[in-house]
XYZ file of C-alpha atoms in Angstrom:
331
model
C 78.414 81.461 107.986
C 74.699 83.580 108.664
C 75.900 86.845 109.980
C 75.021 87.395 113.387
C 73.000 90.372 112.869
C 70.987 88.154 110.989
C 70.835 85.781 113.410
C 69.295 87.954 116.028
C 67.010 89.791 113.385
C 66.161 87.198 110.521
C 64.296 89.546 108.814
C 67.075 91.250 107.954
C 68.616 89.029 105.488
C 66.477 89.264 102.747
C 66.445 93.370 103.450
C 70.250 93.959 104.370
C 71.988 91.420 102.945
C 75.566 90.676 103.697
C 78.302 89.509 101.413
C 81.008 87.123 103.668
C 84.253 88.867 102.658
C 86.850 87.778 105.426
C 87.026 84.765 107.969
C 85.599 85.322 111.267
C 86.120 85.698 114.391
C 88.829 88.059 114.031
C 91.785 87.167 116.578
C 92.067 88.468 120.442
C 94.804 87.963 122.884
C 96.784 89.688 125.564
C 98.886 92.484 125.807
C 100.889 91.750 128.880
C 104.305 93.576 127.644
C 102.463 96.934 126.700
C 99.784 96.878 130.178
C 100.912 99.613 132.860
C 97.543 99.527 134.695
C 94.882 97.852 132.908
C 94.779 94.475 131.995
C 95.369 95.050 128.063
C 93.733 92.586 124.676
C 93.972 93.441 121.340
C 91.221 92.430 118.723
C 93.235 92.149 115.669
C 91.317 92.886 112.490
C 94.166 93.448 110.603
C 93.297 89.683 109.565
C 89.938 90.546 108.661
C 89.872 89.896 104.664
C 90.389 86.937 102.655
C 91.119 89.487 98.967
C 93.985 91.640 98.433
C 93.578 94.278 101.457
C 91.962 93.363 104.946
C 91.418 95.258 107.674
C 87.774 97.194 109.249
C 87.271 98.988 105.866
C 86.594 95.214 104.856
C 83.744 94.705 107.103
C 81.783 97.846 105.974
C 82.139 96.184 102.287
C 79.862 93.251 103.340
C 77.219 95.327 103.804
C 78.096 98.369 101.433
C 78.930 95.874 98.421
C 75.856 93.745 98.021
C 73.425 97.246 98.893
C 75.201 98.731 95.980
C 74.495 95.430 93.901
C 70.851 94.845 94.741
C 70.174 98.102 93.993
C 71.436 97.771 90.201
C 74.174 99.779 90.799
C 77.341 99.193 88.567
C 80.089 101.594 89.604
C 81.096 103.172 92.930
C 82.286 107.033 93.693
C 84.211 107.975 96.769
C 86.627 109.453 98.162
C 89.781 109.303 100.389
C 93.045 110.818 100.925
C 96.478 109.814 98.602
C 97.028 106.695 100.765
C 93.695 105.991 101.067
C 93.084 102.499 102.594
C 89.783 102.730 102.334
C 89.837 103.565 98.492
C 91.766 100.532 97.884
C 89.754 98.096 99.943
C 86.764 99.191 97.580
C 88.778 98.995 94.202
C 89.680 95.239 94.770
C 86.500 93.960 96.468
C 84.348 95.816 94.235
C 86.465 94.247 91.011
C 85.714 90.976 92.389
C 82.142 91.537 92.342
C 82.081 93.204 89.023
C 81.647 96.860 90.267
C 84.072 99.821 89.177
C 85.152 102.009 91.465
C 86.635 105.693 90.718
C 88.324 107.554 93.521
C 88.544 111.054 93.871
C 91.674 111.245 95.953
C 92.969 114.601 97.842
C 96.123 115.198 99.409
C 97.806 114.246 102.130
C 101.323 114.302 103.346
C 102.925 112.223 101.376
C 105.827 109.312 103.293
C 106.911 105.908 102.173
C 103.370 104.563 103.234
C 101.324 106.482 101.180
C 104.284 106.139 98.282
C 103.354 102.545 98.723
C 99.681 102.644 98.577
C 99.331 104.943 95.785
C 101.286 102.226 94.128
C 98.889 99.693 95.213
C 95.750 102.278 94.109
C 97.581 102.756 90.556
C 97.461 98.834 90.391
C 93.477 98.261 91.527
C 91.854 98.923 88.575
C 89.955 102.060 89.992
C 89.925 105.547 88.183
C 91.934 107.689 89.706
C 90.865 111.731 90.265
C 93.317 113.726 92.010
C 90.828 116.269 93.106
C 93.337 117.706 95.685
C 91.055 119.331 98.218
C 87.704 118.770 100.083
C 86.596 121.997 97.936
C 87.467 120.466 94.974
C 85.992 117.225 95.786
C 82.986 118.921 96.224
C 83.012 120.716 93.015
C 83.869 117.678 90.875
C 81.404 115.369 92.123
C 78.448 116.422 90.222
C 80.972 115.801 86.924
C 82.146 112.887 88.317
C 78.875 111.424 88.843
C 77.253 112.437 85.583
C 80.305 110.517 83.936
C 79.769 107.333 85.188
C 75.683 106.353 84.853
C 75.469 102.906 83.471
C 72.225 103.357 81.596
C 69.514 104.768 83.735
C 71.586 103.838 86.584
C 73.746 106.319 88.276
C 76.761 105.224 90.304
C 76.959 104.078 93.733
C 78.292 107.462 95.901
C 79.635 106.332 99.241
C 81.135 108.596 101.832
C 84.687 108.554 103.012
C 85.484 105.616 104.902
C 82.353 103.714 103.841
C 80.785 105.268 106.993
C 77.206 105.276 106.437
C 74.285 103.721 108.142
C 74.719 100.864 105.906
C 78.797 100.699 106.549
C 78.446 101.072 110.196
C 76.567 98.078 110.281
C 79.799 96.414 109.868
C 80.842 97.152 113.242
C 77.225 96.795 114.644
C 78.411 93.167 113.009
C 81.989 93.126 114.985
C 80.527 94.195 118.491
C 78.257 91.066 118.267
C 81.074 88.896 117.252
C 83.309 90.457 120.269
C 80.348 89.764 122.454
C 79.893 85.737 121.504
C 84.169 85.473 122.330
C 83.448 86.947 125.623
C 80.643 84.461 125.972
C 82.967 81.679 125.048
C 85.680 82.252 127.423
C 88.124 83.896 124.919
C 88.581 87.064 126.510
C 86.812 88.684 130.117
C 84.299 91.497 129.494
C 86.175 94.513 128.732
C 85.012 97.618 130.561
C 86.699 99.799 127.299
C 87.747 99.124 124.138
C 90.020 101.813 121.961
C 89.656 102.294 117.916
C 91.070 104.774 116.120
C 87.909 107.578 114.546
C 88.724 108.597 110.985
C 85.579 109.187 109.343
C 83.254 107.455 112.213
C 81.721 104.157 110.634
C 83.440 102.277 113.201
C 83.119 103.607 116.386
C 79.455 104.213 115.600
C 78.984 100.914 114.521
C 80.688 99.501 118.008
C 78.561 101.683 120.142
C 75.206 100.519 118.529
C 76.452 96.804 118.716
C 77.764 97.048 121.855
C 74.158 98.102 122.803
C 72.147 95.457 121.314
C 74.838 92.568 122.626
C 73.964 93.824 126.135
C 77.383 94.554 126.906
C 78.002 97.510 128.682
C 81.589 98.287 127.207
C 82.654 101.856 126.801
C 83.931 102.608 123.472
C 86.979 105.584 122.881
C 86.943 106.796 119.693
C 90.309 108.477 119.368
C 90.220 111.489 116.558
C 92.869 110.907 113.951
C 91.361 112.670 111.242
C 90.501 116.837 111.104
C 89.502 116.845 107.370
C 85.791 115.363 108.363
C 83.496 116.495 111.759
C 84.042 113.073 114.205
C 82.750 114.894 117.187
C 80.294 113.164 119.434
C 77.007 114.990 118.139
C 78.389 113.793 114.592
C 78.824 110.209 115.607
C 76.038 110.038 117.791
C 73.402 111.125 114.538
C 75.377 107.958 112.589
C 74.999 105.623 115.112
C 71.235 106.783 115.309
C 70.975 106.643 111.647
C 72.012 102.944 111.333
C 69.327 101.966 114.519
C 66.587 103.557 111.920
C 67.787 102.306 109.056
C 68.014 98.442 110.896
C 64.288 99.294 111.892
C 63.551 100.685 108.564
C 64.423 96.806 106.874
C 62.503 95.529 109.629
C 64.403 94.402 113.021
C 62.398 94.883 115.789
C 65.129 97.174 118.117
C 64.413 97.758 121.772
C 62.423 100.851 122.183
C 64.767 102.491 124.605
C 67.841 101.855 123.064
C 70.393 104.598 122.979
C 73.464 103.774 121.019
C 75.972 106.139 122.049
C 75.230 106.432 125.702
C 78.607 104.163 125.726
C 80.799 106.351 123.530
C 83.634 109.175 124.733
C 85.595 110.842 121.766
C 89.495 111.938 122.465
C 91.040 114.790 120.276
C 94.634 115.192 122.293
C 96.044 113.040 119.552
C 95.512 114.098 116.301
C 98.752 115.995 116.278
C 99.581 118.549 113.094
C 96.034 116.832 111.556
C 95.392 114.140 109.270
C 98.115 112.341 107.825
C 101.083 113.748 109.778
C 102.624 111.057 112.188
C 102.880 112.546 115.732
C 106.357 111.564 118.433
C 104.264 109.441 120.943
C 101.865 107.525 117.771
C 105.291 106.559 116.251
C 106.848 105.690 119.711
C 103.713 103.479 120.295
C 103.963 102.261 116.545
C 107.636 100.821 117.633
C 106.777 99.683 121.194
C 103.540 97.642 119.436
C 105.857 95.950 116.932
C 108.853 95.036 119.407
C 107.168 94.429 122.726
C 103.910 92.454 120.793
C 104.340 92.020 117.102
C 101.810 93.922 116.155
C 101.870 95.806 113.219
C 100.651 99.692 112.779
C 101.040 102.170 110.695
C 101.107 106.052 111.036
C 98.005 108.051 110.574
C 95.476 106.241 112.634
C 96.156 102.943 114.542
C 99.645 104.353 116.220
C 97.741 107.741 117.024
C 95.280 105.720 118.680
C 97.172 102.965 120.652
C 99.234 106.324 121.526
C 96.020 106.976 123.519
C 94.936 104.424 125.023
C 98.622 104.041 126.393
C 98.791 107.349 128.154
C 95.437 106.809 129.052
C 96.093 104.174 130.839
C 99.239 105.602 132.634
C 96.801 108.078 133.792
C 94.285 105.501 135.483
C 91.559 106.493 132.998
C 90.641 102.960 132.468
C 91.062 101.434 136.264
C 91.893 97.625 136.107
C 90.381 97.611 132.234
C 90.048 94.853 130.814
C 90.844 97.527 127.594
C 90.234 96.349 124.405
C 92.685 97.525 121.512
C 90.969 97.345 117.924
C 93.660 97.215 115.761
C 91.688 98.463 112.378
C 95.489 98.454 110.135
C 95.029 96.003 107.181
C 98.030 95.184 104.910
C 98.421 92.311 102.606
């Protein structure tokens, strides 16, 4: 299936290709047991992802992955914390597509979840480096980097999170999609739609999208992670970033586009910081499974549907429709 980014732009295919990793649409229905106020939908990319791990970290590998590829590029560096979903996600698409990947991981409190993962990690194929801290992450990578040339060719370093220009077009990639179910009848026009923000790719991504689909959809990017800056300046300069990058390869963007005109960023949730499970993300975690069958997990999509929740109770979203990304990704 031609992306729909390429669609709009065709000259973008040739310059920003896209490798089809998952089946799309992603799902949407209602969440009528959870609504207090709002009329509530979740968009459930947790079945984004036809390899071992699915999820949103998926949809910045379409983009990241073939970049990486055309540019020669035979091994990818990055980084992530000890139950790292978006470490894994590279390890086994990359190893489908014949690139290495070696992960510098630091720490993070460490529960049955991340037990799990580092399992799964262990089992990927990727080099581990348990670098420990963002210092030490820092200090290593120069090593790191040196270590792994192939040839002339020095690895592929991508940021925590895949959330650069060429990641975020992932979600630049999702808002569209969101946009042609609207279109079809699948779900009304949502005046909001809630994501979790852990290193920004996403909620960047959304706003731009949202933007060039003409939809006028506010997107709440709620803060789950205090290791990385994810304020609104910070997002803001990716989501500007990607629009110059998309003109860069050649797509003709409206002149007075600004993408994060759409875009509020909530820090009330974060709790003790990254990693640590908070009393209302874990209440929402249980509430989401029981009342919907929707599965979370700890450090970002229950932090964030915590949000939304209370922000609803509070009348922050009116009659909604509200949009719930769920972004969680287990196989």
């Amino acid at each position: 299936m031609t992306a729909l980014l390429h669609r709009r732009f065709p000259e973008l295919a040739h310059t920003l290709p896209q490798l089809p990793l998952g089946s799309r649409p992603t799902p949407v229905r209602r969440l009528s047991a959870l609504s207090v106020g709002a009329q509530l939908w979740v968009k459930d990319d947790s079945a984004f992802g036809d390899g071992g791990w699915g999820g949103n970290k998926v949809r910045k590998l379409e983009w990241l992955l073939p970049d990486a590829l055309r540019r020669g590029r035979r091994t990818i560096v990055t980084v992530g914390g000890l139950g790292t979903n978006w470490g894994l996600a590279t390890a086994l698409y990359g190893r489908e597509h014949g690139l290495k990947t070696v992960l510098a991981l630091v720490d993070q409190p460490v529960d049955d979840h991340v037990r799990r993962q580092l399992q799964r990690l262990r089992a990927s194929g990727a080099e581990l480096r348990f670098t420990r801290s963002k210092t030490r992450t820092v200090l290593a990578a120069p090593l790191l980097l040196a270590r792994h040339f192939s040839g002339a060719r020095p690895p592929c370093l991508l940021p925590a999170g895949g959330s650069s220009p060429v990641g975020a077009l992932g979600y630049v990639e999702a808002a569209l999609e969101l946009a042609e179910q609207v279109r079809a009848g699948e779900l009304p026009e949502p005046t909001h739609i809630v994501t979790p923000v852990g290193s920004g790719g996403t909620v960047a991504g959304l706003a731009l999208g949202l933007r060039l689909a003409g939809l006028p959809t506010r997107v709440v990017g709620v803060v789950v992670n205090d290791t990385l800056r994810l304020d609104h300046r910070a997002v803001t300069r990716l989501a500007q970033r990607t629009a110059r990058l998309l003109r860069r390869r050649g797509a003709r963007l409206p002149e007075n586009l600004t993408p994060t005109c759409n875009l509020e960023i909530h820090t009330d949730w974060l709790g003790t910081g990254y990693g640590h499970a908070t009393p209302e993300g874990e209440a929402a975690r249980w509430r989401a499974a029981g009342l919907e069958n929707l599965e979370l997990e700890p450090v970002y999509t229950a932090k964030a549907l915590a949000a939304l929740l209370e922000l609803d109770a509070r009348g922050h979203f009116g009659a909604g429709p509200v949009v719930y990304l769920n972004t969680n990704g287990p196989r």
